[in-house]
Short mmCIF file of C-alpha atoms in Angstrom, two decimals:
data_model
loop_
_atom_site.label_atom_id
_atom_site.label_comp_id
_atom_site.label_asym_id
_atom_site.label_seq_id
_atom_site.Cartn_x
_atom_site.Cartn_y
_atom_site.Cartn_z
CA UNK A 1 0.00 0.00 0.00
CA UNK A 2 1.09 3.42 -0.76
CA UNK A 3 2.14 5.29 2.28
CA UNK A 4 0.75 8.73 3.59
CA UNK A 5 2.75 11.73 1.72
CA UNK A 6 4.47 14.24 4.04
CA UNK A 7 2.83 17.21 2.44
CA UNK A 8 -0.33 15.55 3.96
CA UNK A 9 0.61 15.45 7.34
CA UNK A 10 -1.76 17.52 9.93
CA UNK A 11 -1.00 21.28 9.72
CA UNK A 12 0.04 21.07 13.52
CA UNK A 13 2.23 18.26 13.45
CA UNK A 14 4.24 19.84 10.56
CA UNK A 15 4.60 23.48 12.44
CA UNK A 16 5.24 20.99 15.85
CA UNK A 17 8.28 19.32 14.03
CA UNK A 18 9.34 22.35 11.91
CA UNK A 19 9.75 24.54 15.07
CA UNK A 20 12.54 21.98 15.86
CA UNK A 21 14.93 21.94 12.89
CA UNK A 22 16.73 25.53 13.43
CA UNK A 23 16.62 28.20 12.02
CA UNK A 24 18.60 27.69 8.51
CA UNK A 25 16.65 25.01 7.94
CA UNK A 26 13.27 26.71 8.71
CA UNK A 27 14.54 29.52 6.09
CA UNK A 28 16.28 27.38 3.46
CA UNK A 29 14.93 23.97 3.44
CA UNK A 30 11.64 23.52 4.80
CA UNK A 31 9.66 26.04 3.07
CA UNK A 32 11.14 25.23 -0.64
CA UNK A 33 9.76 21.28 -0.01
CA UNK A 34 6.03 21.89 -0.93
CA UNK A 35 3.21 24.39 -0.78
CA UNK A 36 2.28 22.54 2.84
CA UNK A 37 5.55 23.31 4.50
CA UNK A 38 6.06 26.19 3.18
CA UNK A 39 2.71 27.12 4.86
CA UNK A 40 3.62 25.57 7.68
CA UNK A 41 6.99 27.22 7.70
CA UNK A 42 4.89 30.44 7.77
CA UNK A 43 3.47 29.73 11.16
CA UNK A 44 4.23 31.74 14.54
CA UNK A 45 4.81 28.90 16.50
CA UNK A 46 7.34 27.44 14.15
CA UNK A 47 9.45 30.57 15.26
CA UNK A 48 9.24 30.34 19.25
CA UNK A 49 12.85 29.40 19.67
CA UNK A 50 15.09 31.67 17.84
CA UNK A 51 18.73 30.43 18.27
CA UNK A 52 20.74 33.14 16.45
CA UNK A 53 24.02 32.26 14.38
CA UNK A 54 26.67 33.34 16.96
CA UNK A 55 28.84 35.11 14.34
CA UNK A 56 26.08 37.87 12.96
CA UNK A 57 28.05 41.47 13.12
CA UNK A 58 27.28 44.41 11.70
CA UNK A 59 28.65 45.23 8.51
CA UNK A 60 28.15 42.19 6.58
CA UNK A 61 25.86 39.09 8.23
CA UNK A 62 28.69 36.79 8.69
CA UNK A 63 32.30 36.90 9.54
CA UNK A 64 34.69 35.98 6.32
CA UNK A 65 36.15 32.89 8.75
CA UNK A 66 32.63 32.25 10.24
CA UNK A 67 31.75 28.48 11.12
CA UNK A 68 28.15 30.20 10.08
CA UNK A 69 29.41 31.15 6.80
CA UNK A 70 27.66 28.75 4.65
CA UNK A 71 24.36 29.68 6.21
CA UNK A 72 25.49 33.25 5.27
CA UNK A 73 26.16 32.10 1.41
CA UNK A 74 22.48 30.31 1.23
CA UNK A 75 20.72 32.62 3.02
CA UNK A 76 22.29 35.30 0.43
CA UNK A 77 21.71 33.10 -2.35
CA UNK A 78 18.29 32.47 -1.22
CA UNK A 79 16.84 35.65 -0.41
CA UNK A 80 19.36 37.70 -3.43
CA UNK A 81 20.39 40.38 -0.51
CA UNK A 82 23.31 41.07 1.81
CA UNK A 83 20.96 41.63 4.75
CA UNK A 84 22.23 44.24 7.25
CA UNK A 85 21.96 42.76 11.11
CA UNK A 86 18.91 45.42 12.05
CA UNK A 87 17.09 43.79 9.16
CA UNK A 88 17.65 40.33 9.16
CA UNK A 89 17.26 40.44 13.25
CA UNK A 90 13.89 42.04 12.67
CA UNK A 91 13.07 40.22 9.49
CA UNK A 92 13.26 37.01 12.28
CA UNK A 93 11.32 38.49 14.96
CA UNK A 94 8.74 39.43 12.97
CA UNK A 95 8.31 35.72 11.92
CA UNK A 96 7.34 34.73 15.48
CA UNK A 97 4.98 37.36 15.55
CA UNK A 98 5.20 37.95 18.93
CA UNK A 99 5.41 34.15 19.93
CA UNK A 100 8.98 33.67 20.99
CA UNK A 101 9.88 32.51 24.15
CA UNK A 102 13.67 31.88 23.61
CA UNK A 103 16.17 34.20 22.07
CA UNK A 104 20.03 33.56 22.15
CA UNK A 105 21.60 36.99 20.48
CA UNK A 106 24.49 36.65 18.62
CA UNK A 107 27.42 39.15 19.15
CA UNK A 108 26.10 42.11 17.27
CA UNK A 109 22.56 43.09 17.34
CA UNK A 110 20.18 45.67 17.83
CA UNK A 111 17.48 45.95 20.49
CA UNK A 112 14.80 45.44 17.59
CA UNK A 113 15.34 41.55 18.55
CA UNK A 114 14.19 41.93 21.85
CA UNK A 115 10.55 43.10 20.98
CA UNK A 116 8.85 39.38 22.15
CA UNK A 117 6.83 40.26 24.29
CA UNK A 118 6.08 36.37 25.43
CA UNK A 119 9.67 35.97 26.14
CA UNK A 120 10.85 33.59 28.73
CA UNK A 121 14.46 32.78 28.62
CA UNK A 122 17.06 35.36 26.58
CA UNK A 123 20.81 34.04 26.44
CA UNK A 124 23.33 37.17 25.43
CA UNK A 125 26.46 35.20 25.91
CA UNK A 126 28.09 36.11 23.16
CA UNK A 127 26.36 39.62 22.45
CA UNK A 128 28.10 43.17 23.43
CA UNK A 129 25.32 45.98 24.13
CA UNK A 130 25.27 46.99 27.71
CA UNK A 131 22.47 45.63 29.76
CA UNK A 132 21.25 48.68 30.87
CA UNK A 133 19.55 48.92 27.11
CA UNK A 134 17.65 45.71 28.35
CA UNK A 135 15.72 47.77 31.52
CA UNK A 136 12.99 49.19 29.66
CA UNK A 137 12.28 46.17 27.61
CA UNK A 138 11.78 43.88 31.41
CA UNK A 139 8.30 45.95 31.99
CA UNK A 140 7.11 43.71 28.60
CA UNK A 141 8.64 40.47 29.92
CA UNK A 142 6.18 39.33 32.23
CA UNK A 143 6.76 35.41 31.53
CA UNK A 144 10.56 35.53 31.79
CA UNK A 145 11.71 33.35 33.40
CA UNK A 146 15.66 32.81 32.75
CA UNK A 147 18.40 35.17 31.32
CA UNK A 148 22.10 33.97 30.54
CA UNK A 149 24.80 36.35 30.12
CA UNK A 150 28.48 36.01 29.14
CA UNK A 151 31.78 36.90 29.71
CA UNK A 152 31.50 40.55 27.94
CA UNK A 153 29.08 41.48 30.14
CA UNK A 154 31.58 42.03 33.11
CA UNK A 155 30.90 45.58 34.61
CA UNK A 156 28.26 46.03 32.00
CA UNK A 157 25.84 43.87 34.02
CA UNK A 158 24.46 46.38 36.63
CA UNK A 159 23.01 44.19 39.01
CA UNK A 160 21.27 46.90 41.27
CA UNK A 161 20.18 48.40 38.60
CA UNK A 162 18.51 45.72 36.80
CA UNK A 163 17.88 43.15 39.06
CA UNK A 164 15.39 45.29 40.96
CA UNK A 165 13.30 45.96 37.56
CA UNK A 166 13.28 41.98 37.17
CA UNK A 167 11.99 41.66 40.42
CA UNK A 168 9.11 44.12 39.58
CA UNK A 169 8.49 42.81 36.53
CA UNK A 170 8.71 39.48 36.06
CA UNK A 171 7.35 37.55 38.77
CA UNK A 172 8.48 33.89 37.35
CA UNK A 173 11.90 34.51 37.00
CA UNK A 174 13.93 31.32 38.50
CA UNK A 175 17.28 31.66 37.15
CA UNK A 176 20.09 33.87 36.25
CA UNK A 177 23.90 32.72 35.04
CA UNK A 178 26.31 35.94 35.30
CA UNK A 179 29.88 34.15 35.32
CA UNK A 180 32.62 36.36 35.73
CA UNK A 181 30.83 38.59 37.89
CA UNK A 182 31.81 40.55 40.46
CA UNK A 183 30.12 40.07 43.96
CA UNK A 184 30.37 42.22 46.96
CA UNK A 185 27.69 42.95 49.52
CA UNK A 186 25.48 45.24 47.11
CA UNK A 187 25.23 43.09 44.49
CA UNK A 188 24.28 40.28 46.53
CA UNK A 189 21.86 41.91 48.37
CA UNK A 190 20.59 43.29 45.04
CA UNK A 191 19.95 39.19 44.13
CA UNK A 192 18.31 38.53 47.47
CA UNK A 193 15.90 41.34 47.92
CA UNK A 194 15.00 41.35 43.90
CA UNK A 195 14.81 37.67 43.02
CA UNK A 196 13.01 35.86 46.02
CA UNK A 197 12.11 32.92 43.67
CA UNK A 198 15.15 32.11 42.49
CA UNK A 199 16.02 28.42 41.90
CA UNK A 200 18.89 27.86 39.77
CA UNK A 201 21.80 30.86 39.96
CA UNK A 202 25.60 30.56 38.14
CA UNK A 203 28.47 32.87 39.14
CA UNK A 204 31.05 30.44 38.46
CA UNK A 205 34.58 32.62 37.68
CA UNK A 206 33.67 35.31 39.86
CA UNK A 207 34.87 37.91 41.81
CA UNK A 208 33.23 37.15 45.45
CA UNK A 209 33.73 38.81 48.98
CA UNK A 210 33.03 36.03 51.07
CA UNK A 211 30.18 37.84 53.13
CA UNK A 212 28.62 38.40 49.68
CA UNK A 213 28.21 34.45 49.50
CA UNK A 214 26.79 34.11 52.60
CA UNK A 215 24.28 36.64 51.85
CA UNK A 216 23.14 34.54 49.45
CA UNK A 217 23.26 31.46 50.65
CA UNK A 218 21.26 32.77 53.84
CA UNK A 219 18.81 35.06 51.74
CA UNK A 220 18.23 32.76 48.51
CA UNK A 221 15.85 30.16 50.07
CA UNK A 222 14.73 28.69 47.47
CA UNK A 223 18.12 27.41 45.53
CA UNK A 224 18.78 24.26 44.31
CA UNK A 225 21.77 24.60 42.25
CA UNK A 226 24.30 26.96 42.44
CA UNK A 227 27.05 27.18 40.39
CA UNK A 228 30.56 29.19 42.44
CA UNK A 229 33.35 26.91 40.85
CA UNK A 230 36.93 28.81 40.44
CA UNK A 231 35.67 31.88 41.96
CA UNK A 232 37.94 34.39 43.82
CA UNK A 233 37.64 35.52 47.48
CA UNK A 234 36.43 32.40 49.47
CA UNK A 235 37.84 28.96 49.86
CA UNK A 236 35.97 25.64 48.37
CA UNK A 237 36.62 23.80 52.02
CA UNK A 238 35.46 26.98 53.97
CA UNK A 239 33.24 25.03 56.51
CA UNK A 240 31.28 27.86 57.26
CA UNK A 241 30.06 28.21 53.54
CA UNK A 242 29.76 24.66 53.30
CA UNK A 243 27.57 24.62 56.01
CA UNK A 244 25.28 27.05 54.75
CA UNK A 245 24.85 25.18 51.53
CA UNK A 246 24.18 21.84 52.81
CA UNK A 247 20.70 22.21 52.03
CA UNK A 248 21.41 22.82 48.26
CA UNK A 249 20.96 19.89 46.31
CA UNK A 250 23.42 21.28 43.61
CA UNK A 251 26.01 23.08 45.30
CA UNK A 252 29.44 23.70 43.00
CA UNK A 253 32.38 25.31 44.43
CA UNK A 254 35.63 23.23 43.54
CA UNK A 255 38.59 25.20 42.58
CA UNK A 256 37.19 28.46 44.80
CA UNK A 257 39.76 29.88 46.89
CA UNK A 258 41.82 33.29 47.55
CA UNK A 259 44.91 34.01 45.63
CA UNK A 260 47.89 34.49 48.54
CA UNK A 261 49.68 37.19 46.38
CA UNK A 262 46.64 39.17 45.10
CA UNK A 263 44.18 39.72 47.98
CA UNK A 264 40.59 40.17 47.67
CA UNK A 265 40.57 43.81 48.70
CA UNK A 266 43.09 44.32 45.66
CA UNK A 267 40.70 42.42 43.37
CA UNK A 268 37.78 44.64 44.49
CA UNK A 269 39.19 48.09 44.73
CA UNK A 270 40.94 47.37 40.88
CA UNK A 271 38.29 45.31 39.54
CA UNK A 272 40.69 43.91 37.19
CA UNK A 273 39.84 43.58 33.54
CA UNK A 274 38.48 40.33 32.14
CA UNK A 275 41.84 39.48 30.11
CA UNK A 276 44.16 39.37 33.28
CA UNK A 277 40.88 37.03 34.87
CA UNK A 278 41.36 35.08 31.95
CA UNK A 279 44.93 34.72 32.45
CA UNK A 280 44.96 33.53 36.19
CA UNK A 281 42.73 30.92 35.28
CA UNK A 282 42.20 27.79 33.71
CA UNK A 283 38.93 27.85 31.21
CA UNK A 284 39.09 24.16 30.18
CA UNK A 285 36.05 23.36 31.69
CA UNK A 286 34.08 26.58 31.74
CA UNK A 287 30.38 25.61 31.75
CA UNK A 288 29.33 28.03 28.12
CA UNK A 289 26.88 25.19 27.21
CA UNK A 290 24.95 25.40 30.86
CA UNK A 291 21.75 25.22 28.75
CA UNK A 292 20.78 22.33 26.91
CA UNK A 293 17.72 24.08 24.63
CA UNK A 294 16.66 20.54 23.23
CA UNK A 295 15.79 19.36 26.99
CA UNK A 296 15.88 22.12 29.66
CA UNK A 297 14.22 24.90 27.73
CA UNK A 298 11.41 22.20 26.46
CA UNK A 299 10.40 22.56 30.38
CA UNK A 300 9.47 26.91 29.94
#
């Protein structure tokens, strides 16, 4: 017997599958099949996880030695235009139509990606505007629920500044990752007071004062995984902290500990740069794929 064709497949099945493929194949595959994907293609909800192309920047959509730079040469030869990043970041959004719930920027954007207003988990790891452009966009977010940010961010990421508005805002938000932070007494008093829900926090490479930690370990009720591995300012065998987090069922400290020749009050009152960081520490194992979007984000 002849099987059932694809192009016959129920409408929501197709846009259920499609929304899973990513997104050069939901431009430059899927829609060039058959009238019924390309219908389907078409659909908001295929668009509800948009998982940029790390290497978009702003004069041309991909760099020369991009591993994205065959997706740059289809999506040219597709569409028969050099896109600029403001329009191929809004030409994306507007696809969801307002149905996205997961956005990971690439380096160079515009805030024109940002306007989901169902948004529940943003990942700017690898993109460079400065948070602060994010504040009046959190009022919109009422469903977010987890933001990731990335090693560029350090002293762009003004946490009493912004962690306040997410605490007014958006009353489901559960997690935060800021590696390579830096955490004294304001800061994590800005995490306690503004995020009373929070569940799942990551500040591994970080700057800590050790009274910072236990602020947060005493104020963040709620935690069940946090993330302080190679951190500066606090040991991983301090039994005081280790104490305090024995009621964390992920707790992650290893390789914490104070540097005898640089102090902590040196490290705070310089706030040295993120390249001499990088140099005093070993990033085999830094934790850049803390998300798994296939499995965790499934779950928002």
């Amino acid at each position: 017997m002849e099987g059932r064709k694809w192009e016959e497949l129920n409408m929501d099945i197709l846009v259920n599958v499609f929304g899973r493929v990513g997104m050069e194949s939901l431009l430059l595959d899927v829609p060039f099949v058959c009238k019924s994907w390309y219908k389907a293609s078409r659909e908001p909800q295929c668009w509800e996880h948009l998982i940029f192309p790390e290497y978009i920047k702003s004069d041309d959509i991909w760099e020369e030695d991009s591993p994205d730079r065959g997706f740059a040469e289809r999506l040219v030869t597709t569409y028969q235009e050099n896109l600029s990043v403001t329009a191929f970041m809004k030409f994306i959004v507007n696809r969801s139509g307002g149905c996205a719930t997961i956005i990971k920027l690439p380096k160079d954007c515009t805030e024109e990606a940002l306007e989901c207003p169902r948004l529940k988990a943003l990942d700017v790891v690898f993109n460079n505007f400065s948070m602060e452009d994010i504040i009046p966009k959190l009022s919109k977010w009422k469903s977010l629920e987890l933001m990731r940010l990335g090693k560029f961010h350090v002293g762009l990421f003004h946490m009493k500044s912004v962690l306040p508005q997410i605490g007014l805002h958006c009353n489901n938000f559960i997690w935060l990752s800021a590696p390579h932070a830096s955490i004294e007494k304001d800061e994590a008093s800005a995490i306690v007071a503004s995020l009373p829900r929070l569940k799942y926090l990551d500040l591994h490479y970080s700057f800590f004062e050790k009274e910072a930690l236990v602020m947060i370990l005493q104020g963040c009720k709620k935690l069940v995984h946090l993330d302080v591995r190679k951190c500066f300012g606090f040991c991983d065998d301090d039994a005081e902290i280790l104490e305090l987090a024995s009621h964390i069922p992920v707790f992650m400290c290893e390789g914490s500990g104070i540097i005898p020749e640089i102090g902590t009050s040196y490290l705070r009152d310089r706030r040295l740069d993120h390249e001499l960081y990088c140099d005093q520490i070993n990033h085999d194992d830094c934790v850049y794929d803390l998300f798994d979007y296939d499995d965790l984000f499934d779950g928002l």
